[in-house]
Structure formats: C-alpha cells, structure tokens
Coordinates of C-alpha atoms and ligand atoms in Angstrom, one line a residue:
M26 CA 49.4 22.6 59.8
L27 CA 51.9 22.2 56.9
V28 CA 54.4 19.5 57.3
P29 CA 57.7 18.9 55.5
R30 CA 57.6 16.0 53.1
I31 CA 60.8 14.1 53.0
T32 CA 60.5 11.1 50.7
C33 CA 64.1 10.0 49.9
A34 CA 65.2 8.4 53.1
V35 CA 62.5 5.8 53.4
I36 CA 61.9 5.1 49.8
S37 CA 65.5 3.8 49.4
L38 CA 64.8 1.6 52.4
A39 CA 61.7 0.2 50.6
V40 CA 63.8 -0.5 47.5
A41 CA 66.3 -2.3 49.6
F42 CA 63.6 -4.7 50.8
A43 CA 61.9 -5.0 47.5
N44 CA 64.3 -7.6 46.2
A45 CA 63.4 -10.0 49.0
A46 CA 59.8 -9.2 49.5
Q47 CA 57.0 -10.9 47.6
T48 CA 54.5 -8.7 45.8
L49 CA 51.0 -9.1 46.9
D50 CA 47.7 -8.2 45.3
L51 CA 45.0 -7.2 47.8
P52 CA 41.4 -8.5 47.6
L53 CA 39.3 -6.0 45.6
I54 CA 37.9 -3.1 47.7
S55 CA 34.5 -1.8 46.7
A56 CA 34.1 1.8 45.8
E57 CA 31.3 2.1 48.3
P58 CA 31.6 1.1 52.0
R59 CA 29.9 -2.2 51.6
D60 CA 30.0 -4.5 54.8
A61 CA 31.6 -1.5 56.6
S62 CA 31.1 -0.3 60.1
Q63 CA 28.8 2.4 61.4
P64 CA 30.4 5.9 61.1
L65 CA 33.5 6.0 63.2
D66 CA 33.8 8.2 66.3
P67 CA 37.0 10.3 66.2
R68 CA 37.2 9.2 69.8
L69 CA 37.3 5.5 68.9
A70 CA 40.7 5.3 70.8
S71 CA 39.8 6.6 74.3
F72 CA 41.1 6.1 77.8
S73 CA 40.2 4.7 81.2
I74 CA 42.5 5.8 84.0
E75 CA 42.6 4.0 87.4
F76 CA 40.6 6.3 89.6
S77 CA 43.2 6.6 92.4
Y78 CA 46.0 7.3 90.0
L79 CA 44.3 10.1 88.0
T80 CA 46.2 12.6 90.1
S81 CA 49.5 11.0 88.9
F82 CA 48.4 11.2 85.3
G83 CA 46.8 14.6 85.5
G84 CA 48.7 16.5 88.2
N85 CA 46.7 19.6 89.4
K86 CA 46.1 23.2 88.6
S87 CA 49.4 24.6 89.9
A88 CA 51.4 21.6 88.7
P89 CA 49.7 20.0 85.7
N90 CA 51.3 16.9 84.2
V91 CA 53.1 18.3 81.1
L92 CA 53.7 14.9 79.5
T93 CA 50.0 14.0 79.7
K94 CA 49.0 17.4 78.4
E95 CA 51.4 17.2 75.4
L96 CA 50.4 13.6 74.5
M97 CA 46.7 14.6 74.5
Q98 CA 47.4 17.5 72.3
R99 CA 49.0 15.2 69.7
L100 CA 45.7 13.4 69.5
V101 CA 43.6 16.6 69.4
E102 CA 45.7 17.9 66.5
R103 CA 44.7 14.9 64.5
A104 CA 41.2 14.0 65.7
G105 CA 39.9 17.5 66.1
V106 CA 38.6 16.5 69.5
G107 CA 40.1 15.0 72.7
P108 CA 39.5 11.3 73.6
D109 CA 37.0 10.3 76.2
I110 CA 38.5 10.0 79.7
R111 CA 37.0 7.5 82.2
P112 CA 38.5 7.8 85.7
G113 CA 37.5 4.3 86.9
G114 CA 38.6 0.8 87.7
I115 CA 38.5 -1.2 90.9
T116 CA 39.4 1.7 93.2
I117 CA 36.1 3.5 92.4
D118 CA 34.2 0.9 94.5
S119 CA 35.9 2.0 97.7
S120 CA 35.9 5.7 97.0
V121 CA 34.3 8.4 99.1
F122 CA 33.8 12.0 98.2
S123 CA 34.2 14.5 101.0
P124 CA 33.8 18.2 100.4
S125 CA 36.4 19.0 103.0
A126 CA 39.0 16.5 101.9
P127 CA 42.2 17.4 100.0
A128 CA 42.6 16.1 96.4
Q129 CA 42.8 12.6 97.7
I130 CA 43.8 10.5 100.7
L131 CA 44.7 6.9 100.1
D132 CA 44.2 4.3 102.8
E133 CA 46.6 1.5 102.0
S134 CA 47.2 -2.0 103.4
S135 CA 50.7 -3.0 104.5
S136 CA 51.2 -4.6 101.1
G137 CA 50.3 -1.5 99.2
G138 CA 46.7 -2.3 98.4
I139 CA 44.4 0.7 98.3
F140 CA 41.3 -0.1 100.3
R141 CA 39.8 3.4 100.4
T142 CA 40.2 6.6 98.4
T143 CA 38.8 9.7 100.0
F144 CA 38.7 12.6 97.5
G145 CA 37.8 16.2 97.6
P146 CA 37.1 19.1 95.2
A147 CA 40.8 19.5 94.3
W148 CA 40.8 15.9 92.8
Y149 CA 38.9 17.3 89.8
E150 CA 41.8 19.6 89.0
S151 CA 43.6 16.6 87.5
L152 CA 41.0 16.6 84.7
G153 CA 42.3 20.0 83.7
V154 CA 45.2 18.7 81.6
F155 CA 42.8 16.8 79.4
P156 CA 41.3 18.8 76.4
D157 CA 38.1 20.6 77.1
S158 CA 36.7 18.6 74.2
S159 CA 37.4 15.3 76.1
P160 CA 34.0 14.0 77.5
I161 CA 34.3 12.4 81.0
V162 CA 32.7 9.1 81.9
V163 CA 31.9 9.4 85.6
T164 CA 32.0 6.1 87.4
V165 CA 30.7 6.1 91.0
N166 CA 30.8 3.8 94.0
L167 CA 28.3 0.9 93.8
G168 CA 30.5 -1.7 95.6
N169 CA 29.9 -0.1 99.0
N170 CA 26.1 -0.6 98.5
T171 CA 25.3 2.8 100.0
I172 CA 23.4 5.1 97.6
E173 CA 24.4 8.3 99.4
L174 CA 28.0 7.7 98.4
A175 CA 27.0 7.4 94.7
R176 CA 24.7 10.4 95.0
D177 CA 27.4 12.6 96.5
E178 CA 29.9 11.6 93.8
I179 CA 27.5 12.3 91.0
Q180 CA 26.6 15.7 92.6
A181 CA 30.2 16.6 93.0
A182 CA 31.0 15.6 89.4
I183 CA 28.2 17.8 88.1
E184 CA 29.5 20.7 90.2
H185 CA 33.2 20.3 89.3
I186 CA 33.1 18.9 85.7
G187 CA 29.7 20.2 84.5
L188 CA 26.9 18.1 83.0
D189 CA 27.7 19.2 79.5
R190 CA 31.1 17.5 79.6
I191 CA 29.8 14.3 81.2
R192 CA 29.4 11.5 78.7
A193 CA 27.5 9.2 81.2
F194 CA 27.4 8.1 84.8
E195 CA 28.4 4.5 85.5
L196 CA 27.4 2.6 88.7
G197 CA 30.4 0.6 89.9
N198 CA 33.2 -1.3 88.3
E199 CA 32.9 -4.9 87.1
P200 CA 29.9 -5.8 89.2
D201 CA 30.2 -9.4 88.1
H202 CA 33.2 -9.6 90.5
Y203 CA 31.1 -8.5 93.5
P204 CA 29.6 -11.9 94.4
G205 CA 31.5 -13.3 97.3
G206 CA 33.1 -9.9 98.0
S207 CA 31.0 -6.9 98.6
R208 CA 27.8 -8.9 97.8
P209 CA 26.7 -12.4 98.8
R210 CA 28.0 -15.3 96.8
G211 CA 24.8 -15.8 94.9
W212 CA 24.4 -12.2 93.8
S213 CA 23.5 -12.5 90.1
E214 CA 23.0 -10.4 87.0
A215 CA 19.3 -10.2 87.9
D216 CA 20.3 -8.6 91.2
Y217 CA 22.6 -6.2 89.4
T218 CA 19.9 -5.3 87.0
A219 CA 17.4 -4.7 89.8
Q220 CA 19.9 -2.5 91.7
Y221 CA 20.9 -0.7 88.6
L222 CA 17.2 0.1 87.9
G223 CA 16.5 1.2 91.5
W224 CA 19.6 3.4 91.8
S225 CA 19.6 4.9 88.4
T226 CA 15.9 5.8 88.6
F227 CA 16.2 7.3 92.1
L228 CA 19.4 9.2 91.2
T229 CA 17.8 10.6 88.0
R230 CA 14.9 11.9 90.0
N231 CA 16.8 13.0 93.1
L232 CA 19.4 14.9 91.2
S233 CA 17.1 16.1 88.4
L234 CA 19.3 14.4 85.8
P235 CA 18.3 14.3 82.1
S236 CA 16.9 10.9 81.1
H237 CA 19.3 8.3 79.6
M238 CA 22.4 9.4 81.4
F239 CA 23.8 6.0 82.6
Q240 CA 26.3 3.6 81.1
A241 CA 25.0 0.1 82.1
G242 CA 26.9 -3.1 82.4
G243 CA 30.6 -2.7 82.9
M244 CA 31.0 -6.5 83.6
V245 CA 34.3 -8.2 82.7
E246 CA 33.9 -12.0 83.0
S247 CA 30.4 -13.2 83.5
W248 CA 27.1 -11.7 82.6
S249 CA 26.4 -9.8 79.4
T250 CA 24.6 -6.8 77.8
K251 CA 22.2 -9.2 76.1
E252 CA 21.2 -10.8 79.4
I253 CA 20.6 -7.5 81.3
I254 CA 18.6 -6.2 78.4
E255 CA 16.5 -9.4 78.6
M256 CA 16.1 -8.8 82.3
G257 CA 14.6 -5.4 81.7
V258 CA 17.4 -2.9 82.2
E259 CA 15.8 -0.6 79.6
S260 CA 12.5 -0.5 81.4
T261 CA 12.9 2.8 83.3
G262 CA 14.6 4.8 80.5
T263 CA 17.9 5.6 82.3
V264 CA 20.3 3.7 79.9
K265 CA 22.4 5.8 77.5
L266 CA 24.8 3.1 76.4
Y267 CA 26.3 -0.2 77.3
A268 CA 29.8 -1.1 78.3
Q269 CA 31.7 -4.3 78.9
H270 CA 35.4 -4.8 79.8
T271 CA 37.9 -7.1 78.0
Y272 CA 41.4 -8.4 78.9
Q273 CA 42.7 -10.9 76.3
Y274 CA 45.5 -12.2 78.5
S275 CA 46.4 -12.1 82.2
T276 CA 49.2 -12.3 84.7
C277 CA 46.8 -12.8 87.5
D278 CA 47.8 -16.4 87.9
P279 CA 50.7 -18.6 86.8
A280 CA 48.8 -20.6 84.2
R281 CA 47.6 -17.5 82.3
N282 CA 50.9 -15.7 82.8
A283 CA 52.6 -18.6 80.9
I284 CA 50.7 -17.9 77.7
A285 CA 50.9 -14.1 77.9
T286 CA 53.7 -14.0 75.4
L287 CA 54.6 -11.6 72.6
T288 CA 54.0 -14.1 69.8
N289 CA 50.6 -15.1 71.2
L290 CA 49.6 -11.5 71.6
I291 CA 50.7 -10.1 68.3
N292 CA 48.7 -12.5 66.2
H293 CA 45.9 -11.3 63.9
Q294 CA 43.8 -14.5 64.3
N295 CA 44.0 -14.4 68.1
I296 CA 43.1 -10.7 68.2
T297 CA 40.1 -10.9 65.9
A298 CA 38.8 -14.3 67.3
Y299 CA 38.9 -12.8 70.8
L300 CA 37.1 -9.6 70.1
S301 CA 34.5 -11.4 67.9
E302 CA 33.2 -13.0 71.0
W303 CA 31.5 -9.6 71.8
K304 CA 29.6 -9.4 68.5
P305 CA 26.3 -10.6 70.1
Q306 CA 26.7 -7.9 72.8
V307 CA 27.2 -5.2 70.2
A308 CA 24.2 -6.5 68.3
A309 CA 22.1 -6.5 71.5
A310 CA 22.9 -2.9 72.2
Q311 CA 22.3 -1.9 68.6
S312 CA 18.9 -3.7 68.7
V313 CA 17.7 -1.2 71.4
G314 CA 19.3 1.7 69.6
K315 CA 22.3 2.1 72.0
E316 CA 26.0 2.3 71.6
F317 CA 28.3 -0.5 72.8
V318 CA 31.7 0.5 74.2
V319 CA 34.6 -1.5 75.7
G320 CA 34.6 0.7 78.8
E321 CA 37.9 -0.6 80.1
Y322 CA 40.5 -3.0 78.5
N323 CA 44.1 -3.7 77.9
S324 CA 46.1 -6.6 76.6
V325 CA 47.2 -8.3 79.8
S326 CA 45.2 -8.0 83.0
C327 CA 46.7 -7.6 86.5
S328 CA 48.7 -4.7 85.1
G329 CA 50.5 -6.1 82.1
K330 CA 53.8 -8.0 81.7
Q331 CA 57.3 -6.8 81.6
N332 CA 59.0 -7.2 78.2
V333 CA 55.6 -8.0 76.6
T334 CA 53.2 -5.1 77.1
N335 CA 55.8 -2.4 77.4
T336 CA 57.2 -3.2 74.0
F337 CA 56.5 -1.9 70.5
G338 CA 54.6 -5.1 70.1
Q339 CA 51.8 -3.6 72.2
A340 CA 51.5 -0.8 69.5
L341 CA 50.8 -3.5 66.9
W342 CA 48.3 -5.2 69.3
L343 CA 46.6 -1.9 69.9
A344 CA 46.4 -0.9 66.2
D345 CA 44.8 -4.3 65.2
T346 CA 42.6 -4.5 68.3
I347 CA 41.1 -1.0 68.0
L348 CA 40.6 -0.9 64.3
F349 CA 39.0 -4.4 64.4
A350 CA 36.7 -3.1 67.2
G351 CA 35.7 -0.2 65.0
S352 CA 35.0 -2.6 62.1
M353 CA 32.6 -4.5 64.4
N354 CA 30.7 -1.4 65.5
I355 CA 32.2 -1.0 69.0
S356 CA 31.8 2.8 69.4
R357 CA 34.8 3.5 71.6
M358 CA 37.6 1.6 73.3
Y359 CA 38.8 2.8 76.7
L360 CA 42.4 1.7 77.1
H361 CA 43.1 1.3 80.8
Q362 CA 46.0 3.2 82.3
G363 CA 46.8 2.2 85.8
A364 CA 48.9 0.6 88.4
T365 CA 49.2 -2.7 90.0
L366 CA 46.7 -3.2 92.8
V367 CA 47.4 -6.0 95.1
F368 CA 43.7 -6.6 95.6
Q369 CA 43.3 -7.8 92.0
S370 CA 44.7 -11.3 92.8
S371 CA 46.7 -13.0 95.5
Q372 CA 48.7 -14.9 92.9
Q373 CA 49.7 -12.2 90.5
T374 CA 53.2 -11.8 89.0
N375 CA 53.4 -8.0 89.4
S376 CA 54.1 -6.0 92.5
P377 CA 52.7 -2.5 93.1
G378 CA 53.7 0.3 90.7
F379 CA 52.5 1.6 87.3
S380 CA 51.2 -1.0 84.9
W381 CA 53.5 -2.5 82.3
Y382 CA 50.8 -1.8 79.7
D383 CA 50.4 1.9 80.2
L384 CA 50.6 4.0 77.1
W385 CA 52.7 6.5 79.0
Y386 CA 54.5 6.7 82.4
P387 CA 53.3 10.1 83.8
I388 CA 55.9 10.6 86.6
P389 CA 59.4 9.4 87.2
T390 CA 59.5 6.2 89.4
D391 CA 62.3 3.9 90.6
R392 CA 60.9 0.9 88.6
Y393 CA 60.1 2.6 85.3
G394 CA 62.7 5.4 85.2
S395 CA 61.9 8.8 83.7
A396 CA 58.4 10.0 82.8
R397 CA 57.8 9.2 79.1
A398 CA 55.6 7.8 76.4
A399 CA 55.7 4.1 76.1
P400 CA 56.7 2.6 72.7
S401 CA 53.0 1.8 72.1
F402 CA 52.0 5.5 72.0
V403 CA 52.6 5.8 68.3
A404 CA 49.7 3.3 67.7
Y405 CA 47.3 6.1 68.9
L406 CA 48.6 8.4 66.2
L407 CA 48.1 5.8 63.5
I408 CA 44.6 5.1 64.7
V409 CA 43.4 8.7 65.0
E410 CA 44.8 9.6 61.6
A411 CA 43.2 6.4 60.1
V412 CA 39.8 7.2 61.7
G413 CA 40.0 10.9 60.7
S414 CA 38.0 13.8 62.1
S415 CA 35.0 13.8 59.7
Q416 CA 32.7 11.5 61.9
E417 CA 31.6 10.0 58.5
S418 CA 34.3 7.5 57.9
R419 CA 33.6 3.8 57.9
I420 CA 36.0 0.9 58.2
A421 CA 36.1 -2.7 57.1
L422 CA 38.7 -5.4 57.6
L423 CA 39.5 -7.0 54.2
P424 CA 39.3 -10.8 54.0
S425 CA 42.6 -12.5 55.0
I426 CA 45.1 -13.4 52.4
A427 CA 45.8 -17.1 52.7
S428 CA 49.5 -16.8 52.0
N429 CA 49.8 -14.0 54.6
P430 CA 47.6 -14.7 57.5
Q431 CA 49.3 -12.2 59.7
L432 CA 48.7 -9.3 57.3
A433 CA 45.8 -7.2 58.6
V434 CA 44.4 -4.8 56.0
Y435 CA 41.7 -2.2 56.9
A436 CA 40.0 0.0 54.3
I437 CA 38.5 3.3 55.4
W438 CA 35.9 5.2 53.3
D439 CA 35.5 8.8 54.1
P440 CA 33.2 10.9 51.9
A441 CA 34.7 14.1 53.4
V442 CA 37.9 13.2 51.6
R443 CA 37.1 10.9 48.7
S444 CA 33.7 10.3 47.2
S445 CA 34.4 7.0 45.5
G446 CA 36.8 4.3 46.7
P447 CA 38.7 4.0 50.0
A448 CA 40.2 7.2 51.4
R449 CA 42.7 5.4 53.5
L450 CA 44.2 2.0 54.0
V451 CA 45.9 0.5 57.0
I452 CA 48.3 -2.4 56.4
L453 CA 49.7 -4.1 59.5
N454 CA 52.2 -6.9 59.1
L455 CA 52.0 -8.7 62.4
S456 CA 54.7 -11.3 61.6
T457 CA 57.6 -11.2 64.0
R458 CA 60.6 -9.1 63.4
L459 CA 62.8 -8.9 66.5
A460 CA 65.3 -6.2 67.4
S461 CA 68.0 -8.9 67.1
S462 CA 66.8 -10.3 63.7
S463 CA 69.4 -10.4 61.0
Q464 CA 68.9 -8.4 57.8
D465 CA 68.1 -11.6 55.9
D466 CA 65.4 -12.5 58.5
Q467 CA 64.0 -9.0 58.3
D468 CA 63.8 -9.2 54.5
A469 CA 62.0 -12.5 54.8
V470 CA 59.1 -11.0 56.7
A471 CA 58.7 -7.9 54.5
V472 CA 55.8 -7.8 52.1
T473 CA 55.2 -5.4 49.1
V474 CA 51.6 -4.6 48.4
D475 CA 50.4 -3.5 45.0
L476 CA 48.0 -0.5 45.4
N477 CA 47.7 0.3 41.7
P478 CA 44.0 -0.8 41.5
Y479 CA 43.1 1.9 44.0
I480 CA 45.0 4.9 42.6
R481 CA 43.5 7.4 40.2
A482 CA 45.7 9.3 37.9
D483 CA 45.2 12.5 39.9
N484 CA 45.9 10.8 43.2
D485 CA 48.8 12.1 45.2
V486 CA 49.2 9.0 47.4
K487 CA 51.0 9.4 50.7
V488 CA 52.2 6.9 53.2
K489 CA 53.0 7.2 56.9
R490 CA 54.7 4.3 58.7
M491 CA 54.6 3.1 62.3
S492 CA 57.9 1.3 63.0
S493 CA 60.6 0.4 65.4
V494 CA 63.8 -1.6 65.5
G495 CA 61.7 -4.7 66.4
L496 CA 58.6 -6.1 68.0
D497 CA 60.4 -6.6 71.3
S498 CA 61.9 -3.2 71.6
T499 CA 61.2 -1.3 74.8
D500 CA 62.9 1.9 73.6
S501 CA 60.4 4.7 73.1
A502 CA 62.9 6.8 71.2
A503 CA 63.0 4.0 68.5
A504 CA 59.3 3.7 68.1
T505 CA 58.3 6.1 65.3
W506 CA 55.2 7.4 63.5
A507 CA 56.1 9.0 60.1
G508 CA 59.7 9.0 61.2
Q509 CA 59.2 10.8 64.5
S510 CA 59.3 9.5 68.1
Y511 CA 57.2 11.0 70.9
E512 CA 59.1 10.0 74.1
N513 CA 58.5 13.4 75.8
G514 CA 55.2 14.1 74.2
T515 CA 56.4 16.2 71.3
A516 CA 57.6 15.0 67.9
S517 CA 61.3 14.4 67.8
G518 CA 63.1 14.0 64.5
V519 CA 62.2 14.9 60.9
E520 CA 58.8 13.9 59.6
V521 CA 58.9 11.4 56.8
V522 CA 55.9 11.1 54.5
E523 CA 56.5 8.6 51.8
S524 CA 55.3 8.3 48.2
L525 CA 54.6 5.0 46.5
E526 CA 57.2 3.3 44.4
E527 CA 55.4 2.3 41.1
G528 CA 52.2 2.1 43.1
K529 CA 53.6 -0.3 45.7
V530 CA 54.4 -0.1 49.3
T531 CA 56.6 -2.4 51.3
V532 CA 55.7 -3.3 54.9
Q533 CA 58.3 -5.1 57.1
G534 CA 57.3 -7.6 59.7
S535 CA 56.2 -5.9 62.9
E536 CA 55.4 -2.7 61.1
G537 CA 52.3 -0.9 60.0
V538 CA 51.5 1.7 57.3
L539 CA 48.7 4.2 56.7
V540 CA 48.1 5.0 53.1
F541 CA 46.3 8.2 52.1
F542 CA 44.7 8.0 48.7
Ligands
NAG623 C1 27.6 -2.1 61.8 O1 26.6 -1.1 61.7 C2 26.2 -0.8 60.3 C3 25.2 0.2 60.3 O2 25.7 1.4 60.7 C4 25.7 -2.1 59.7 O3 25.5 -1.9 58.3 C5 26.7 -3.2 59.8 O4 26.2 -4.4 59.3 C6 27.1 -3.4 61.2 N1 28.2 -4.4 61.3 C7 28.2 -5.4 62.2 C8 29.3 -6.3 62.2 O5 27.2 -5.5 62.9
NAG624 C1 49.5 20.1 93.4 O1 50.5 19.2 93.1 C2 51.7 19.5 93.7 C3 52.8 18.6 93.2 O2 52.4 17.3 93.3 C4 51.5 19.5 95.2 O3 52.7 19.9 95.9 C5 50.4 20.4 95.6 O4 50.1 20.2 97.0 C6 49.1 20.0 94.8 N1 48.1 21.0 95.1 C7 46.9 20.6 95.5 C8 45.9 21.7 95.7 O5 46.6 19.4 95.8
NAG625 C1 31.5 1.7 103.0 O1 31.9 3.0 103.3 C2 32.0 3.2 104.7 C3 32.3 4.7 104.8 O2 33.5 5.0 104.2 C4 33.1 2.4 105.3 O3 33.2 2.6 106.6 C5 32.8 0.9 105.0 O4 33.8 0.1 105.4 C6 32.6 0.7 103.5 N1 32.1 -0.7 103.3 C7 32.6 -1.4 102.3 C8 32.0 -2.8 102.2 O5 33.5 -1.0 101.5
NAG626 C1 17.5 13.5 97.5 O1 17.9 12.5 98.4 C2 18.2 13.0 99.7 C3 18.7 11.9 100.6 O2 19.6 11.1 99.9 C4 17.1 13.8 100.3 O3 17.6 14.4 101.5 C5 16.7 14.9 99.3 O4 15.5 15.5 99.8 C6 16.3 14.3 98.0 N1 16.0 15.3 97.0 C7 15.1 15.1 96.1 C8 14.8 16.3 95.2 O5 14.5 14.1 95.9
NAG627 C1 47.6 -17.4 69.7 O1 48.6 -17.5 68.7 C2 49.6 -18.4 68.9 C3 50.6 -18.3 67.8 O2 51.4 -17.2 68.0 C4 49.0 -19.8 69.1 O3 50.0 -20.7 69.4 C5 48.0 -19.7 70.3 O4 47.5 -21.0 70.5 C6 47.0 -18.7 70.0 N1 46.0 -18.6 71.1 C7 46.1 -18.1 72.3 C8 45.0 -18.1 73.2 O5 47.2 -17.5 72.6
NAG628 C1 63.2 -7.9 80.6 O1 64.3 -7.6 79.7 C2 65.3 -7.0 80.4 C3 66.3 -6.6 79.3 O2 66.5 -7.6 78.4 C4 65.9 -8.0 81.4 O3 67.0 -7.4 82.1 C5 64.8 -8.4 82.4 O4 65.3 -9.4 83.2 C6 63.6 -8.9 81.6 N1 62.5 -9.1 82.6 C7 61.7 -10.1 82.5 C8 60.7 -10.2 83.6 O5 61.7 -10.9 81.6
NAG629 C1 61.0 17.3 74.0 O1 62.2 17.2 73.4 C2 62.5 18.1 72.4 C3 63.8 17.7 71.8 O2 63.7 16.5 71.2 C4 62.4 19.5 72.9 O3 62.6 20.4 71.8 C5 61.1 19.8 73.5 O4 61.1 21.0 74.1 C6 60.8 18.7 74.6 N1 59.4 18.9 75.1 C7 59.1 18.8 76.3 C8 57.6 19.1 76.6 O5 59.9 18.6 77.2
NAG630 C1 51.5 -10.3 58.9 C2 52.0 -10.8 57.7 O1 51.4 -11.1 56.7 N1 53.2 -10.9 57.7 C3 53.9 -11.2 56.6 C4 54.9 -10.1 56.4 O2 55.4 -10.5 55.2 C5 56.0 -11.7 55.1 C6 56.6 -11.9 53.7 O3 55.6 -11.8 52.8 C7 55.1 -12.9 55.3 O4 55.8 -14.1 55.3 C8 54.5 -12.6 56.6 O5 53.5 -13.5 56.9

C-alpha cells in the first residue's frame, strides 16, 4: 500500500521545540542483536475478551460489529496476520454449552453480576469478525468441577471454530482464586496440577486431541509456572505453553484505588520493575522448551479507572509494557477487553458496564457514549509496526539514560529489512505533558535525540509519531498515529510520515516515535 508522505507540517513543529529541547546521544546500539529477545511474534499484541461480552465485541453473522472488524483490519494490514483472540475471563468458570441454546443466555444477580452464561452454536458467530488468521485460545469451565462441561465446550469449539484455528485449550480462569470459592480453602497449586493432569490427559484421549494442546497455568496472584513445572505438570505431555495473568494496579479496593494514578502508571521504572517479576517464570517455561504468555492483563484490575485508563496515557503504558514484555521473551500479551463484573470484588469502585481500560467500546452505551476506539488504540499500531511481519525481528531495551529516566528506547533488529544495525527504533518519552500544559512546560519535557550514528548515507530514514494533546486526554479524535486518528476504526486525516532534521528527532513529553532506518 502506497501512502502519501507529507513532511512539512510536523518538521516545523519539531523545529519549534528544538530550541528548548536538549540534544541527547543514545547509548551505542550494536550492529547485531546482542542481548536481544527471541524472534518476535507479529501477534505479540493480542487480545483477551471477557467471555460473556464477546457477543458485544463481535456481533454475529447477520449483524457483525463493524468497528471491531475495522480495527482488526488495521492490525492485519500491518502485521500480515490477525492477533490471537482469547474469549475468557471470570465468566468462563460459570459457562455451560448447550447445543439447543441461542447465542447466549445470561443469568444475572439483582446487582448485575453474571452467575451463569449458557451459550449455543450461534455464540461462535461472534468470532466471525476477527480475521481468519487470528488463532483462538479456547478457555473452558474448570470452576464448576464437572469434566462433562469442559468436554462439551472443547467439542463444540472444535466443531464451530476448527482445530486448525485453535491455538490451545485452557482449563479455567485464574485457578489460584478458586480456594474458598468453588474449591475448599486449602486447595493448592498441587491440587490444581493434579486436576490439570487428570483432566487434560482424559480430554486428550476422550476427544482424540493432538498431544500438547493445553495452555497451563493462568494464575494471577499466587502460584507460578515454575512451581507447577516442579510439581510435574509436564509429566503427561499435554502442555503446549504457559500463561499467567498480570494487573499492575487495581480499583478492587480503596487502598489500591488510591495509588492507581496516571503518574504512577505512566512511569518507565514502574512498568519495567513490575513486569520483571515474571522473568523467572519465562525462564522456567523456556527451560522446558515452551512459550510463556501473559494470557490476560491490563493496567488496572476491576475494570480500570475513569480518567486514568481511558486516556492517551494508557497508550503510552501499553507501548512500554508490551515492548518490554517482548524484550524479556514473553511471546504474546493478551490485553483484556471486558466489563465490570460485580463478582470481582465487593469493595470495587466501578459499577457494571464496559471497562474503562478497553481499547475500544464496541457498542453505544449510556455511560461511554458512542461506539468508538479509545485513545489507547494507536499504541497497537505503533507496536505492530515496530514488531513488523517478518517473524525474525528481535528487540532490546537500551540501558536507561541517567539524565532522562523516563525515556524508553527500544532497538529492533530485523534481517528481512536491514542486515546490519537496527532496522527500527522506538523512543517513548513518558514524562508528563498534560492537555492543559503551557507551551513553555511542553517545551521543557521535549527531548531531541541524535540518530546520526545509526544512519548510513543511503538510508532514507522515516519517522511515525504517536501523539495527542496530552497524557490525560480522553479524546479519541486527538490521539494520532502518523497524524491520523482511528475513532471509527478507519484512518481519519492525512498521514504524516516525517524525515529527520539533521539526523535528529524531537520527542515531546507523553509522546512516542517509531524510527525506520
Ligand atoms: C530471550 O531468548 C533468547 C533466545 O532466543 C536469549 O538469547 C535471551 O537471553 C533471552 N532473554 C531473556 C531475558 O531471557
Ligand atoms: C444477531 O444480532 C442481532 C443484533 O444484536 C440480533 O437482533 C439477532 O437476533 C442476532 N442473531 C442471532 C442468530 O443471534
Ligand atoms: C455447575 O453447573 C451446574 C449446571 O449448570 C449448576 O447447576 C451448578 O450450580 C454449577 N455449580 C457451580 C459451583 O457453579
Ligand atoms: C468420552 O467420554 C464420554 C463420557 O464423558 C463417554 O461417553 C465416551 O464414550 C468417551 N469416549 C471416548 C472415545 O473415550
Ligand atoms: C510509581 O511511580 C511513582 C512516580 O510517578 C512513584 O511515586 C511510585 O512510588 C511508583 N510505584 C508505584 C507502585 O506506583
Ligand atoms: C473525569 O473527568 C471528567 C472531565 O474532566 C469529570 O467530569 C469527571 O468527574 C471525572 N471523573 C472522575 C471519576 O474523576
Ligand atoms: C469513518 O469516518 C470517515 C470520515 O472520517 C468515513 O470516511 C468512514 O466511512 C467512516 N468509517 C466507518 C466504518 O464508519
Ligand atoms: C521520558 C523522558 O525522558 N522524558 C523526558 C522528556 O524530555 C525531557 C527533556 O529532555 C526530560 O526532562 C524528560 O525526562
């Protein structure tokens, strides 16, 4: 696809900042991908969608959700393939497949909590809006403790999705939360491991599944991949890969709600320190030759937080979180799209409705207004273009620059594009620039980076920018990738692909750029 290149508009902007901004030399980047990640999956940025809300996100055959379809196409155009889709979350553990049911019947409590989802063959129509190249992770009911329910759900998935398109089967959601609920208080990771082995082995035989078709783990708070491997989860040959869930912040209770602020969230040290806690788990999975994925995550659990996770700040949080995850060999990150479920916590801040952290609002609602992409959607465009489609790219986070601790710089090597030296560079300036900041304050948080050491004479270096009026902006029309916004799922405005000014690029606070060498 050929795109118009309009360079004037933004270059003059960069020059305007150049006076105030300091010039920065980056640490040297090696020509070869030393200390870099495993080859990146073009599906690094994937999705988890709350099981009982898939119908809202996908629609059905006669009424597909056009916004979802368009947004997914924007990713396919860049990645070459669709992201993984995992219909899952807490509602899977009270789900029941019934061949005679309509798409779905929700049994709700008086406060709006979903305590059972009965679904039928038409439920699978919702998956039709996702690209054919999107693998599906099939999570089934383990919470109920009745293997027939899981068996029927796996059988139905094979019939209606097709085994070829199924990435893996997953037994239950966050089993470490079962003790004291659907299991006795003392139910442990040893009990989970034993049940996983019994069920996955029986189901593999009973349904004649290929070996190694299960995604094990899926815990969120206690227990770990390392522990279940030590307990023998590999012993019957059913594990394909490992998953754990992560939520850095929470609105589930008042104490955690108080620290779930934009400035705490959009902080490079906080982001990298938090995800680094999973390094032993990635290593444990790699030691048995398996992938490790974050099978469900978002920034703030219990459905996000108004004016925090529905801002452009969430885009910066996503870009840094996902690229850092790639650099530490997490194979895919499944960003949860969902809705507030009153069963998550009796003390939570949010009431029922779509989550404040969703990347898009698929249908119009009283609380959120029109169906539209959230300001954070543009982060997915930056990420898929940074990762590329070659399946050979590798990423590394460069060492922090002492004078600019909030500057996150990722180098990406991609032999399909450039044989020596980084093919692409992501520069995120996570320092705060608010929508209300004065011009002087905005200049003070801009930084100019000297890229001359990485440019060859024959290089036609291009830059795409992820920006908005400020970190705290909730306006999707103001959140842009290469000058265009994506509120209704299609690009709006004229694409702006910049060139370098004397080998330099300026990055304002709360802004990111992707440099193509
Ligand atoms: C990631 O995997 C690659 C091998 O593909 C390895 O060289 C690298 O050390 C790993 N990184 C981490 C942080 O484990
Ligand atoms: C498809 O969705 C439309 C709109 O929500 C609805 O009216 C229709 O009943 C659905 N069809 C099926 C088969 O569920
Ligand atoms: C398990 O499923 C059955 C059948 O839908 C239901 O009656 C029962 O309440 C469920 N039990 C739990 C613990 O969810
Ligand atoms: C699978 O399990 C069901 C009961 O859950 C049983 O009726 C059926 O015979 C089993 N089939 C095989 C091939 O094991
Ligand atoms: C995160 O960053 C802020 C600075 O923005 C800091 O004050 C805070 O202690 C950090 N940690 C957490 C858990 O928020
Ligand atoms: C979010 O911001 C809007 C607009 O500034 C304001 O009206 C609303 O009260 C804020 N909500 C919360 C929970 O802070
Ligand atoms: C989105 O809006 C643009 C105008 O900005 C319009 O051309 C396009 O048709 C719209 N797309 C959809 C899917 O509504
Ligand atoms: C994230 C980051 O490094 N932000 C920087 C943006 O640029 C200004 C000016 O150089 C720095 O002060 C910020 O720290």
